[in-house]
PDB file of C-alpha atoms in Angstrom:
ATOM      1  CA  MET A 990     -85.651  30.362 -77.251  1.00 46.00           C
ATOM      2  CA  SER A 991     -82.824  28.302 -78.743  1.00 47.00           C
ATOM      3  CA  GLU A 992     -80.476  31.271 -78.274  1.00 49.00           C
ATOM      4  CA  ILE A 993     -81.441  31.826 -74.644  1.00 49.00           C
ATOM      5  CA  ALA A 994     -81.016  28.220 -73.453  1.00 51.00           C
ATOM      6  CA  PRO A 995     -77.179  28.079 -73.827  1.00 54.00           C
ATOM      7  CA  ILE A 996     -76.870  31.313 -71.833  1.00 52.00           C
ATOM      8  CA  LYS A 997     -78.850  29.803 -68.932  1.00 53.00           C
ATOM      9  CA  TYR A 998     -76.751  26.644 -69.168  1.00 53.00           C
ATOM     10  CA  ASP A 999     -73.492  28.644 -69.113  1.00 60.00           C
ATOM     11  CA  ASN A1000     -74.653  30.634 -66.077  1.00 63.00           C
ATOM     12  CA  ALA A1001     -75.558  27.443 -64.216  1.00 61.00           C
ATOM     13  CA  ARG A1002     -72.213  25.885 -65.136  1.00 64.00           C
ATOM     14  CA  ARG A1003     -70.292  28.956 -63.957  1.00 64.00           C
ATOM     15  CA  THR A1004     -72.242  28.962 -60.679  1.00 68.00           C
ATOM     16  CA  LYS A1005     -71.506  25.273 -60.128  1.00 67.00           C
ATOM     17  CA  SER A1006     -67.838  25.776 -61.048  1.00 73.00           C
ATOM     18  CA  GLY A1007     -67.573  28.693 -58.593  1.00 75.00           C
ATOM     19  CA  LEU A1008     -69.157  26.628 -55.816  1.00 85.00           C
ATOM     20  CA  VAL A1009     -66.762  23.739 -56.433  1.00 84.00           C
ATOM     21  CA  SER A1010     -63.741  26.055 -56.439  1.00 85.00           C
ATOM     22  CA  ARG A1011     -64.864  27.562 -53.111  1.00 87.00           C
ATOM     23  CA  LEU A1012     -65.296  24.115 -51.569  1.00 90.00           C
ATOM     24  CA  VAL A1013     -61.807  23.161 -52.781  1.00 89.00           C
ATOM     25  CA  TYR A1014     -60.414  26.399 -51.306  1.00 88.00           C
ATOM     26  CA  ILE A1015     -62.114  25.789 -47.925  1.00 91.00           C
ATOM     27  CA  THR A1016     -60.897  22.163 -47.866  1.00 92.00           C
ATOM     28  CA  LYS A1017     -57.305  23.245 -48.518  1.00 90.00           C
ATOM     29  CA  LEU A1018     -57.612  26.039 -45.950  1.00 92.00           C
ATOM     30  CA  LEU A1019     -58.743  23.577 -43.282  1.00 93.00           C
ATOM     31  CA  THR A1020     -55.516  21.607 -43.770  1.00 93.00           C
ATOM     32  CA  LYS A1021     -53.331  24.645 -43.055  1.00 92.00           C
ATOM     33  CA  PRO A1022     -52.003  25.094 -39.494  1.00 93.00           C
ATOM     34  CA  GLU A1023     -51.949  28.871 -40.061  1.00 93.00           C
ATOM     35  CA  PHE A1024     -55.763  28.813 -40.193  1.00 94.00           C
ATOM     36  CA  TYR A1025     -56.051  27.398 -36.681  1.00 95.00           C
ATOM     37  CA  ASN A1026     -53.246  29.614 -35.378  1.00 94.00           C
ATOM     38  CA  ALA A1027     -55.151  32.668 -36.647  1.00 93.00           C
ATOM     39  CA  LEU A1028     -58.310  31.493 -34.865  1.00 93.00           C
ATOM     40  CA  THR A1029     -56.596  30.847 -31.535  1.00 93.00           C
ATOM     41  CA  GLU A1030     -54.201  33.822 -31.544  1.00 93.00           C
ATOM     42  CA  PRO A1031     -56.653  36.306 -29.924  1.00 92.00           C
ATOM     43  CA  MET A1032     -57.181  33.931 -26.999  1.00 89.00           C
ATOM     44  CA  GLY A1033     -53.465  34.257 -26.180  1.00 87.00           C
ATOM     45  CA  ASN A1034     -53.917  37.966 -25.456  1.00 86.00           C
ATOM     46  CA  VAL A1035     -55.544  38.678 -22.082  1.00 84.00           C
ATOM     47  CA  GLY A1036     -57.426  41.762 -23.289  1.00 87.00           C
ATOM     48  CA  ASP A1037     -58.648  40.152 -26.519  1.00 92.00           C
ATOM     49  CA  GLN A1038     -59.663  36.988 -24.679  1.00 93.00           C
ATOM     50  CA  ASP A1039     -61.681  38.991 -22.145  1.00 93.00           C
ATOM     51  CA  SER A1040     -63.445  40.884 -24.943  1.00 95.00           C
ATOM     52  CA  ILE A1041     -64.356  37.714 -26.854  1.00 96.00           C
ATOM     53  CA  LEU A1042     -65.547  35.957 -23.702  1.00 96.00           C
ATOM     54  CA  GLY A1043     -67.560  39.064 -22.793  1.00 97.00           C
ATOM     55  CA  THR A1044     -69.294  38.971 -26.170  1.00 97.00           C
ATOM     56  CA  VAL A1045     -70.170  35.283 -25.747  1.00 97.00           C
ATOM     57  CA  CYS A1046     -71.190  35.834 -22.103  1.00 97.00           C
ATOM     58  CA  TYR A1047     -73.628  38.674 -22.753  1.00 98.00           C
ATOM     59  CA  GLY A1048     -74.763  37.200 -26.054  1.00 97.00           C
ATOM     60  CA  CYS A1049     -75.942  34.137 -24.114  1.00 97.00           C
ATOM     61  CA  LEU A1050     -77.573  36.349 -21.488  1.00 97.00           C
ATOM     62  CA  LEU A1051     -79.377  38.358 -24.183  1.00 97.00           C
ATOM     63  CA  PHE A1052     -80.778  35.236 -25.878  1.00 97.00           C
ATOM     64  CA  SER A1053     -81.725  33.831 -22.470  1.00 97.00           C
ATOM     65  CA  GLU A1054     -83.699  36.966 -21.622  1.00 96.00           C
ATOM     66  CA  LEU A1055     -85.344  37.139 -25.052  1.00 96.00           C
ATOM     67  CA  ILE A1056     -86.465  33.506 -24.813  1.00 95.00           C
ATOM     68  CA  LYS A1057     -87.755  34.000 -21.277  1.00 94.00           C
ATOM     69  CA  ARG A1058     -89.655  37.115 -22.345  1.00 93.00           C
ATOM     70  CA  ARG A1059     -90.995  35.626 -25.596  1.00 91.00           C
ATOM     71  CA  PRO A1060     -94.638  35.538 -24.413  1.00 88.00           C
ATOM     72  CA  GLN A1061     -94.371  39.165 -23.218  1.00 88.00           C
ATOM     73  CA  ILE A1062     -92.748  40.233 -26.492  1.00 88.00           C
ATOM     74  CA  ILE A1063     -95.431  38.450 -28.532  1.00 85.00           C
ATOM     75  CA  ARG A1064     -98.197  39.999 -26.426  1.00 84.00           C
ATOM     76  CA  ALA A1065     -96.699  43.476 -26.834  1.00 85.00           C
ATOM     77  CA  LEU A1066     -96.292  43.057 -30.603  1.00 84.00           C
ATOM     78  CA  SER A1067     -99.788  41.599 -30.872  1.00 82.00           C
ATOM     79  CA  LYS A1068    -101.202  44.565 -28.979  1.00 84.00           C
ATOM     80  CA  VAL A1069     -99.503  47.037 -31.331  1.00 86.00           C
ATOM     81  CA  THR A1070    -100.585  45.015 -34.388  1.00 84.00           C
ATOM     82  CA  ASN A1071    -104.156  44.844 -33.043  1.00 83.00           C
ATOM     83  CA  HIS A1072    -104.330  48.625 -32.658  1.00 85.00           C
ATOM     84  CA  LEU A1073    -103.017  49.131 -36.199  1.00 86.00           C
ATOM     85  CA  LEU A1074    -105.538  46.638 -37.594  1.00 84.00           C
ATOM     86  CA  GLN A1075    -108.394  48.356 -35.727  1.00 85.00           C
ATOM     87  CA  LEU A1076    -107.302  51.674 -37.194  1.00 88.00           C
ATOM     88  CA  ALA A1077    -107.165  50.187 -40.712  1.00 85.00           C
ATOM     89  CA  ILE A1078    -110.656  48.626 -40.309  1.00 83.00           C
ATOM     90  CA  ARG A1079    -112.108  51.980 -39.174  1.00 86.00           C
ATOM     91  CA  VAL A1080    -110.595  53.727 -42.186  1.00 84.00           C
ATOM     92  CA  ILE A1081    -111.934  51.089 -44.627  1.00 83.00           C
ATOM     93  CA  SER A1082    -115.401  50.674 -43.024  1.00 82.00           C
ATOM     94  CA  PRO A1083    -117.072  53.635 -44.841  1.00 82.00           C
ATOM     95  CA  LEU A1084    -116.038  52.138 -48.196  1.00 79.00           C
ATOM     96  CA  ILE A1085    -117.422  48.612 -47.623  1.00 78.00           C
ATOM     97  CA  HIS A1086    -120.811  49.221 -49.294  1.00 76.00           C
ATOM     98  CA  SER A1087    -119.380  51.028 -52.334  1.00 77.00           C
ATOM     99  CA  SER A1088    -116.334  48.836 -53.004  1.00 81.00           C
ATOM    100  CA  LYS A1089    -116.113  45.068 -53.176  1.00 79.00           C
ATOM    101  CA  PHE A1090    -112.347  45.272 -52.724  1.00 80.00           C
ATOM    102  CA  ALA A1091    -112.788  47.290 -49.497  1.00 77.00           C
ATOM    103  CA  ALA A1092    -115.304  44.722 -48.189  1.00 80.00           C
ATOM    104  CA  VAL A1093    -112.945  41.810 -48.869  1.00 81.00           C
ATOM    105  CA  LEU A1094    -110.008  43.716 -47.381  1.00 83.00           C
ATOM    106  CA  SER A1095    -112.046  44.583 -44.266  1.00 79.00           C
ATOM    107  CA  TYR A1096    -113.007  40.911 -43.823  1.00 79.00           C
ATOM    108  CA  ARG A1097    -109.360  39.818 -44.188  1.00 83.00           C
ATOM    109  CA  LEU A1098    -108.219  42.389 -41.651  1.00 80.00           C
ATOM    110  CA  GLN A1099    -110.874  41.243 -39.162  1.00 81.00           C
ATOM    111  CA  MET A1100    -109.728  37.633 -39.532  1.00 82.00           C
ATOM    112  CA  LEU A1101    -106.122  38.729 -39.045  1.00 81.00           C
ATOM    113  CA  GLN A1102    -107.179  40.658 -35.954  1.00 77.00           C
ATOM    114  CA  ARG A1103    -108.747  37.534 -34.444  1.00 76.00           C
ATOM    115  CA  ASN A1104    -105.540  35.566 -35.079  1.00 73.00           C
ATOM    116  CA  THR A1105    -103.552  38.348 -33.439  1.00 69.00           C
ATOM    117  CA  GLU A1106    -105.772  38.259 -30.358  1.00 63.00           C
ATOM    118  CA  GLU A1107    -105.196  34.493 -30.061  1.00 60.00           C
ATOM    119  CA  LYS A1108    -101.428  35.075 -29.958  1.00 58.00           C
ATOM    120  CA  ASN A1109    -101.903  37.145 -26.816  1.00 59.00           C
ATOM    121  CA  GLU A1110    -102.268  33.834 -24.997  1.00 63.00           C
ATOM    122  CA  ALA A1111     -98.664  32.759 -25.825  1.00 69.00           C
ATOM    123  CA  VAL A1112     -96.926  30.907 -22.979  1.00 80.00           C
ATOM    124  CA  LEU A1113     -93.384  29.685 -22.439  1.00 85.00           C
ATOM    125  CA  SER A1114     -92.910  25.969 -23.055  1.00 89.00           C
ATOM    126  CA  PRO A1115     -90.803  23.831 -20.646  1.00 91.00           C
ATOM    127  CA  LYS A1116     -88.150  23.361 -23.363  1.00 94.00           C
ATOM    128  CA  GLU A1117     -87.875  27.121 -23.889  1.00 93.00           C
ATOM    129  CA  LEU A1118     -87.620  27.693 -20.150  1.00 94.00           C
ATOM    130  CA  GLN A1119     -84.894  25.056 -19.912  1.00 96.00           C
ATOM    131  CA  LEU A1120     -82.972  26.604 -22.840  1.00 96.00           C
ATOM    132  CA  SER A1121     -83.214  30.028 -21.218  1.00 96.00           C
ATOM    133  CA  GLN A1122     -81.829  28.652 -17.947  1.00 97.00           C
ATOM    134  CA  VAL A1123     -78.986  26.835 -19.738  1.00 97.00           C
ATOM    135  CA  LEU A1124     -77.945  29.989 -21.607  1.00 97.00           C
ATOM    136  CA  LYS A1125     -78.046  32.011 -18.388  1.00 97.00           C
ATOM    137  CA  SER A1126     -75.945  29.354 -16.650  1.00 97.00           C
ATOM    138  CA  ILE A1127     -73.354  29.503 -19.466  1.00 98.00           C
ATOM    139  CA  SER A1128     -73.311  33.301 -19.190  1.00 97.00           C
ATOM    140  CA  SER A1129     -72.758  33.130 -15.434  1.00 96.00           C
ATOM    141  CA  TYR A1130     -69.986  30.550 -15.816  1.00 97.00           C
ATOM    142  CA  ILE A1131     -68.155  32.623 -18.454  1.00 97.00           C
ATOM    143  CA  SER A1132     -68.493  35.677 -16.201  1.00 96.00           C
ATOM    144  CA  ASP A1133     -66.708  33.742 -13.439  1.00 96.00           C
ATOM    145  CA  ILE A1134     -63.970  32.726 -15.884  1.00 95.00           C
ATOM    146  CA  ARG A1135     -63.423  36.357 -16.880  1.00 94.00           C
ATOM    147  CA  ILE A1136     -63.196  37.559 -13.278  1.00 94.00           C
ATOM    148  CA  PHE A1137     -60.928  34.667 -12.327  1.00 93.00           C
ATOM    149  CA  GLY A1138     -58.653  35.560 -15.255  1.00 88.00           C
ATOM    150  CA  ARG A1139     -58.480  39.177 -14.070  1.00 87.00           C
ATOM    151  CA  MET A1140     -57.420  38.038 -10.588  1.00 86.00           C
ATOM    152  CA  TRP A1141     -53.885  37.648 -11.925  1.00 84.00           C
ATOM    153  CA  ALA A1142     -53.855  41.140 -13.415  1.00 80.00           C
ATOM    154  CA  ILE A1143     -52.722  42.859 -10.192  1.00 84.00           C
ATOM    155  CA  PRO A1144     -49.060  43.254 -11.343  1.00 87.00           C
ATOM    156  CA  GLY A1145     -50.303  44.629 -14.666  1.00 84.00           C
ATOM    157  CA  SER A1146     -52.645  47.028 -12.846  1.00 86.00           C
ATOM    158  CA  ILE A1147     -49.758  48.289 -10.691  1.00 88.00           C
ATOM    159  CA  ALA A1148     -47.615  48.791 -13.793  1.00 91.00           C
ATOM    160  CA  SER A1149     -50.504  50.595 -15.511  1.00 88.00           C
ATOM    161  CA  THR A1150     -50.979  52.848 -12.474  1.00 90.00           C
ATOM    162  CA  ILE A1151     -47.300  53.818 -12.365  1.00 92.00           C
ATOM    163  CA  THR A1152     -47.164  54.437 -16.127  1.00 92.00           C
ATOM    164  CA  GLY A1153     -50.385  56.466 -16.044  1.00 89.00           C
ATOM    165  CA  LEU A1154     -49.206  58.642 -13.146  1.00 91.00           C
ATOM    166  CA  GLU A1155     -45.841  59.257 -14.827  1.00 91.00           C
ATOM    167  CA  ARG A1156     -47.570  60.232 -18.067  1.00 88.00           C
ATOM    168  CA  THR A1157     -49.975  62.538 -16.210  1.00 88.00           C
ATOM    169  CA  TYR A1158     -47.149  64.225 -14.301  1.00 87.00           C
ATOM    170  CA  SER A1159     -45.060  64.783 -17.446  1.00 87.00           C
ATOM    171  CA  GLU A1160     -47.920  66.317 -19.477  1.00 83.00           C
ATOM    172  CA  LYS A1161     -47.377  69.921 -20.515  1.00 80.00           C
ATOM    173  CA  ASN A1162     -49.994  72.609 -21.184  1.00 73.00           C
ATOM    174  CA  THR A1163     -52.305  70.923 -18.682  1.00 78.00           C
ATOM    175  CA  SER A1164     -53.646  72.614 -15.560  1.00 84.00           C
ATOM    176  CA  ALA A1165     -52.796  71.266 -12.122  1.00 86.00           C
ATOM    177  CA  LEU A1166     -56.498  70.643 -11.448  1.00 87.00           C
ATOM    178  CA  PHE A1167     -56.932  68.528 -14.572  1.00 87.00           C
ATOM    179  CA  LYS A1168     -53.723  66.606 -13.750  1.00 88.00           C
ATOM    180  CA  LEU A1169     -55.200  65.866 -10.336  1.00 91.00           C
ATOM    181  CA  VAL A1170     -58.472  64.642 -11.904  1.00 90.00           C
ATOM    182  CA  GLU A1171     -56.570  62.471 -14.394  1.00 90.00           C
ATOM    183  CA  ALA A1172     -54.348  61.022 -11.638  1.00 92.00           C
ATOM    184  CA  PHE A1173     -57.464  60.214  -9.617  1.00 93.00           C
ATOM    185  CA  GLY A1174     -58.909  58.399 -12.635  1.00 92.00           C
ATOM    186  CA  VAL A1175     -55.722  56.356 -13.079  1.00 91.00           C
ATOM    187  CA  VAL A1176     -55.596  55.289  -9.424  1.00 93.00           C
ATOM    188  CA  ILE A1177     -59.306  54.563  -9.006  1.00 92.00           C
ATOM    189  CA  GLY A1178     -59.495  52.809 -12.384  1.00 89.00           C
ATOM    190  CA  ASN A1179     -56.856  50.297 -11.370  1.00 88.00           C
ATOM    191  CA  GLY A1180     -57.803  50.246  -7.700  1.00 86.00           C
ATOM    192  CA  ASN A1181     -61.058  48.406  -8.399  1.00 90.00           C
ATOM    193  CA  GLN A1182     -59.168  45.199  -9.240  1.00 90.00           C
ATOM    194  CA  PRO A1183     -58.243  44.180  -5.637  1.00 92.00           C
ATOM    195  CA  LEU A1184     -61.841  44.831  -4.573  1.00 94.00           C
ATOM    196  CA  GLU A1185     -63.180  42.662  -7.412  1.00 94.00           C
ATOM    197  CA  ASN A1186     -60.720  39.908  -6.450  1.00 93.00           C
ATOM    198  CA  MET A1187     -61.860  40.012  -2.832  1.00 94.00           C
ATOM    199  CA  ALA A1188     -65.515  39.953  -3.912  1.00 95.00           C
ATOM    200  CA  PHE A1189     -64.934  36.956  -6.191  1.00 95.00           C
ATOM    201  CA  ALA A1190     -63.001  35.016  -3.544  1.00 94.00           C
ATOM    202  CA  CYS A1191     -65.596  35.617  -0.814  1.00 94.00           C
ATOM    203  CA  GLY A1192     -68.458  34.998  -3.215  1.00 93.00           C
ATOM    204  CA  HIS A1193     -67.067  31.525  -3.944  1.00 92.00           C
ATOM    205  CA  ARG A1194     -66.493  30.850  -0.229  1.00 89.00           C
ATOM    206  CA  TRP A1195     -62.688  30.954  -0.569  1.00 90.00           C
ATOM    207  CA  SER A1196     -62.374  32.553   2.851  1.00 87.00           C
ATOM    208  CA  LEU A1197     -62.346  31.450   6.474  1.00 86.00           C
ATOM    209  CA  TYR A1198     -65.459  33.460   7.268  1.00 86.00           C
ATOM    210  CA  GLU A1199     -68.843  31.857   7.728  1.00 90.00           C
ATOM    211  CA  ASP A1200     -71.034  31.790   4.608  1.00 88.00           C
ATOM    212  CA  LYS A1201     -73.277  34.687   5.657  1.00 91.00           C
ATOM    213  CA  LYS A1202     -70.395  37.037   6.428  1.00 92.00           C
ATOM    214  CA  SER A1203     -68.464  35.898   3.357  1.00 93.00           C
ATOM    215  CA  GLY A1204     -71.493  36.690   1.167  1.00 93.00           C
ATOM    216  CA  ALA A1205     -71.884  40.126   2.785  1.00 94.00           C
ATOM    217  CA  ILE A1206     -68.197  40.944   2.158  1.00 95.00           C
ATOM    218  CA  SER A1207     -68.533  39.784  -1.455  1.00 95.00           C
ATOM    219  CA  SER A1208     -71.588  41.994  -2.051  1.00 95.00           C
ATOM    220  CA  TYR A1209     -69.879  44.986  -0.422  1.00 95.00           C
ATOM    221  CA  CYS A1210     -66.640  44.599  -2.394  1.00 96.00           C
ATOM    222  CA  TYR A1211     -68.453  44.064  -5.719  1.00 96.00           C
ATOM    223  CA  SER A1212     -70.486  47.258  -5.273  1.00 96.00           C
ATOM    224  CA  ARG A1213     -67.389  49.290  -4.204  1.00 96.00           C
ATOM    225  CA  SER A1214     -65.386  47.871  -7.100  1.00 96.00           C
ATOM    226  CA  SER A1215     -68.132  48.937  -9.510  1.00 97.00           C
ATOM    227  CA  ARG A1216     -68.244  52.416  -7.959  1.00 96.00           C
ATOM    228  CA  CYS A1217     -64.505  52.754  -8.550  1.00 95.00           C
ATOM    229  CA  TRP A1218     -65.079  51.649 -12.145  1.00 96.00           C
ATOM    230  CA  CYS A1219     -67.947  54.129 -12.503  1.00 97.00           C
ATOM    231  CA  ALA A1220     -65.748  56.970 -11.218  1.00 96.00           C
ATOM    232  CA  SER A1221     -62.944  56.041 -13.620  1.00 95.00           C
ATOM    233  CA  ILE A1222     -65.424  56.003 -16.544  1.00 97.00           C
ATOM    234  CA  ILE A1223     -66.607  59.500 -15.625  1.00 96.00           C
ATOM    235  CA  VAL A1224     -62.996  60.736 -15.582  1.00 95.00           C
ATOM    236  CA  THR A1225     -62.373  59.044 -18.951  1.00 95.00           C
ATOM    237  CA  LEU A1226     -65.465  60.725 -20.428  1.00 96.00           C
ATOM    238  CA  ILE A1227     -64.238  64.103 -19.123  1.00 94.00           C
ATOM    239  CA  LYS A1228     -60.880  63.491 -20.852  1.00 92.00           C
ATOM    240  CA  ILE A1229     -62.613  62.504 -24.101  1.00 94.00           C
ATOM    241  CA  LEU A1230     -64.890  65.569 -24.032  1.00 92.00           C
ATOM    242  CA  ARG A1231     -61.865  67.780 -23.326  1.00 90.00           C
ATOM    243  CA  GLN A1232     -60.043  66.259 -26.301  1.00 89.00           C
ATOM    244  CA  MET A1233     -63.095  66.823 -28.498  1.00 90.00           C
ATOM    245  CA  PHE A1234     -63.257  70.447 -27.332  1.00 90.00           C
ATOM    246  CA  ILE A1235     -59.583  70.907 -28.301  1.00 87.00           C
ATOM    247  CA  TYR A1236     -60.313  69.419 -31.746  1.00 86.00           C
ATOM    248  CA  ARG A1237     -63.185  71.849 -32.214  1.00 86.00           C
ATOM    249  CA  LYS A1238     -61.116  74.784 -30.988  1.00 86.00           C
ATOM    250  CA  ASN A1239     -58.391  73.922 -33.506  1.00 85.00           C
ATOM    251  CA  GLY A1240     -60.933  73.684 -36.322  1.00 82.00           C
ATOM    252  CA  GLU A1241     -60.579  69.891 -36.630  1.00 82.00           C
ATOM    253  CA  LYS A1242     -63.398  67.362 -36.970  1.00 84.00           C
ATOM    254  CA  VAL A1243     -64.898  66.496 -33.605  1.00 80.00           C
ATOM    255  CA  PHE A1244     -66.094  63.109 -34.859  1.00 84.00           C
ATOM    256  CA  GLY A1245     -64.169  60.946 -37.304  1.00 81.00           C
ATOM    257  CA  ASN A1246     -61.311  59.775 -35.131  1.00 83.00           C
ATOM    258  CA  VAL A1247     -62.168  56.055 -34.983  1.00 87.00           C
ATOM    259  CA  SER A1248     -60.228  55.361 -31.783  1.00 88.00           C
ATOM    260  CA  LEU A1249     -61.745  58.341 -29.951  1.00 91.00           C
ATOM    261  CA  ASP A1250     -65.278  57.614 -31.222  1.00 92.00           C
ATOM    262  CA  GLU A1251     -65.069  53.969 -30.154  1.00 94.00           C
ATOM    263  CA  ASN A1252     -63.694  54.950 -26.751  1.00 94.00           C
ATOM    264  CA  LEU A1253     -66.554  57.425 -26.286  1.00 95.00           C
ATOM    265  CA  LEU A1254     -69.223  54.889 -27.283  1.00 96.00           C
ATOM    266  CA  ARG A1255     -67.745  52.107 -25.146  1.00 96.00           C
ATOM    267  CA  ASN A1256     -67.624  54.326 -22.040  1.00 97.00           C
ATOM    268  CA  LEU A1257     -71.145  55.647 -22.632  1.00 97.00           C
ATOM    269  CA  LEU A1258     -72.385  52.042 -22.731  1.00 97.00           C
ATOM    270  CA  ASN A1259     -70.340  51.035 -19.674  1.00 97.00           C
ATOM    271  CA  LEU A1260     -71.423  54.012 -17.537  1.00 97.00           C
ATOM    272  CA  PRO A1261     -74.999  52.766 -16.818  1.00 97.00           C
ATOM    273  CA  LEU A1262     -73.611  49.248 -16.306  1.00 97.00           C
ATOM    274  CA  SER A1263     -71.098  50.425 -13.692  1.00 97.00           C
ATOM    275  CA  TYR A1264     -73.878  52.398 -11.983  1.00 97.00           C
ATOM    276  CA  HIS A1265     -76.142  49.308 -12.035  1.00 97.00           C
ATOM    277  CA  TRP A1266     -73.478  47.087 -10.439  1.00 97.00           C
ATOM    278  CA  SER A1267     -72.675  49.757  -7.840  1.00 96.00           C
ATOM    279  CA  PHE A1268     -75.744  48.594  -5.902  1.00 95.00           C
ATOM    280  CA  PRO A1269     -76.166  45.035  -4.571  1.00 91.00           C
ATOM    281  CA  GLU A1270     -79.778  44.934  -5.809  1.00 90.00           C
ATOM    282  CA  GLY A1271     -78.920  46.573  -9.131  1.00 93.00           C
ATOM    283  CA  ARG A1272     -80.781  49.270 -11.040  1.00 94.00           C
ATOM    284  CA  LEU A1273     -81.303  47.790 -14.530  1.00 96.00           C
ATOM    285  CA  SER A1274     -83.132  44.750 -15.874  1.00 95.00           C
ATOM    286  CA  GLN A1275     -81.086  41.764 -17.051  1.00 95.00           C
ATOM    287  CA  LEU A1276     -82.232  42.433 -20.628  1.00 96.00           C
ATOM    288  CA  THR A1277     -80.899  46.009 -20.485  1.00 97.00           C
ATOM    289  CA  VAL A1278     -77.634  44.794 -18.947  1.00 97.00           C
ATOM    290  CA  ALA A1279     -77.232  42.211 -21.716  1.00 97.00           C
ATOM    291  CA  ILE A1280     -77.849  44.766 -24.496  1.00 97.00           C
ATOM    292  CA  LEU A1281     -75.468  47.386 -23.062  1.00 97.00           C
ATOM    293  CA  ALA A1282     -72.702  44.928 -22.158  1.00 97.00           C
ATOM    294  CA  LEU A1283     -72.925  43.104 -25.502  1.00 97.00           C
ATOM    295  CA  GLY A1284     -72.715  46.419 -27.345  1.00 97.00           C
ATOM    296  CA  ALA A1285     -69.665  47.520 -25.328  1.00 97.00           C
ATOM    297  CA  SER A1286     -67.798  44.227 -25.846  1.00 96.00           C
ATOM    298  CA  LEU A1287     -68.652  44.041 -29.569  1.00 97.00           C
ATOM    299  CA  ILE A1288     -66.785  47.295 -30.247  1.00 95.00           C
ATOM    300  CA  LYS A1289     -63.466  45.552 -29.607  1.00 94.00           C
ATOM    301  CA  THR A1290     -64.498  42.021 -30.600  1.00 96.00           C
ATOM    302  CA  ARG A1291     -65.521  43.254 -34.056  1.00 95.00           C
ATOM    303  CA  LYS A1292     -62.006  44.615 -34.629  1.00 94.00           C
ATOM    304  CA  ILE A1293     -60.445  41.387 -33.335  1.00 95.00           C
ATOM    305  CA  MET A1294     -62.560  39.261 -35.674  1.00 95.00           C
ATOM    306  CA  TYR A1295     -61.774  41.551 -38.595  1.00 95.00           C
ATOM    307  CA  GLY A1296     -58.064  41.017 -37.881  1.00 94.00           C
ATOM    308  CA  VAL A1297     -58.570  37.253 -37.734  1.00 95.00           C
ATOM    309  CA  GLY A1298     -60.439  37.330 -41.042  1.00 93.00           C
ATOM    310  CA  TYR A1299     -57.653  39.367 -42.659  1.00 93.00           C
ATOM    311  CA  LYS A1300     -55.018  36.843 -41.537  1.00 93.00           C
ATOM    312  CA  ILE A1301     -57.098  33.924 -42.792  1.00 93.00           C
ATOM    313  CA  ARG A1302     -57.565  35.583 -46.186  1.00 92.00           C
ATOM    314  CA  SER A1303     -53.790  36.098 -46.368  1.00 92.00           C
ATOM    315  CA  ILE A1304     -53.043  32.370 -46.049  1.00 91.00           C
ATOM    316  CA  LYS A1305     -51.719  30.881 -49.274  1.00 89.00           C
ATOM    317  CA  VAL A1306     -53.392  27.609 -50.241  1.00 83.00           C
TER     318      VAL A1306
END
């Protein structure tokens, strides 16, 4: 025992020393302007800013929906648990008279089943309801900020359209039909921006129309903007599948290209969202929208945060 004690003491001392050194490192890091520049740099890029805000926006919406549905989730889980417990009790029942352990286990399972049935009566408290509403309000506000920020992207959209059409026209070894499809995707993909701008402006009563007509125009433009987006996603998916077919034809790996894989996943997640928003009344639940949109935005946000982390780790303290 006398030989073991110093080892435990040395381990504790090393752990404490490591903790102190980390605290010193963090303290020094917090005094470096490069640390704060690295944190704020992504917000200076329009695309990165939109991705980060999208992650926060739909993260809030997801938590809002989960809180609001907590009683339903608990009831569903309790129902599943109850069925499993009933099954376990039926299996153990024949062994009750021959095994004391089985009798005790059966009794414990029955008690657990009663507790599970009580949880079926879960209700949402006023505080939880308020928190859910606050998170949804934050999500809605951030959504407005994102759309407002994209209102000034018209010149960039025009430039992107011209560049995309020039690139499509100059492509070799591509059929005229596919060039036409790709050109359609370029135009329709950037053409949704004016419609979204009009929808946002009318939706916030920034027009000279009466409120009812302004709201109708907003709803119409939002749905048409989303249909343009949906069409552009379909064209993008066709291009991705064509590229994957070429890879396979050339004997290359179909999956493994990080950029192509991420683009495929992001568009597959965005496709049902664009379809949902193509109708004024929608087609998906808010929970489904939150999950899909959060997943799509996280693909880029994860890379942005990794870059921020790399820059922070590179700071000399």
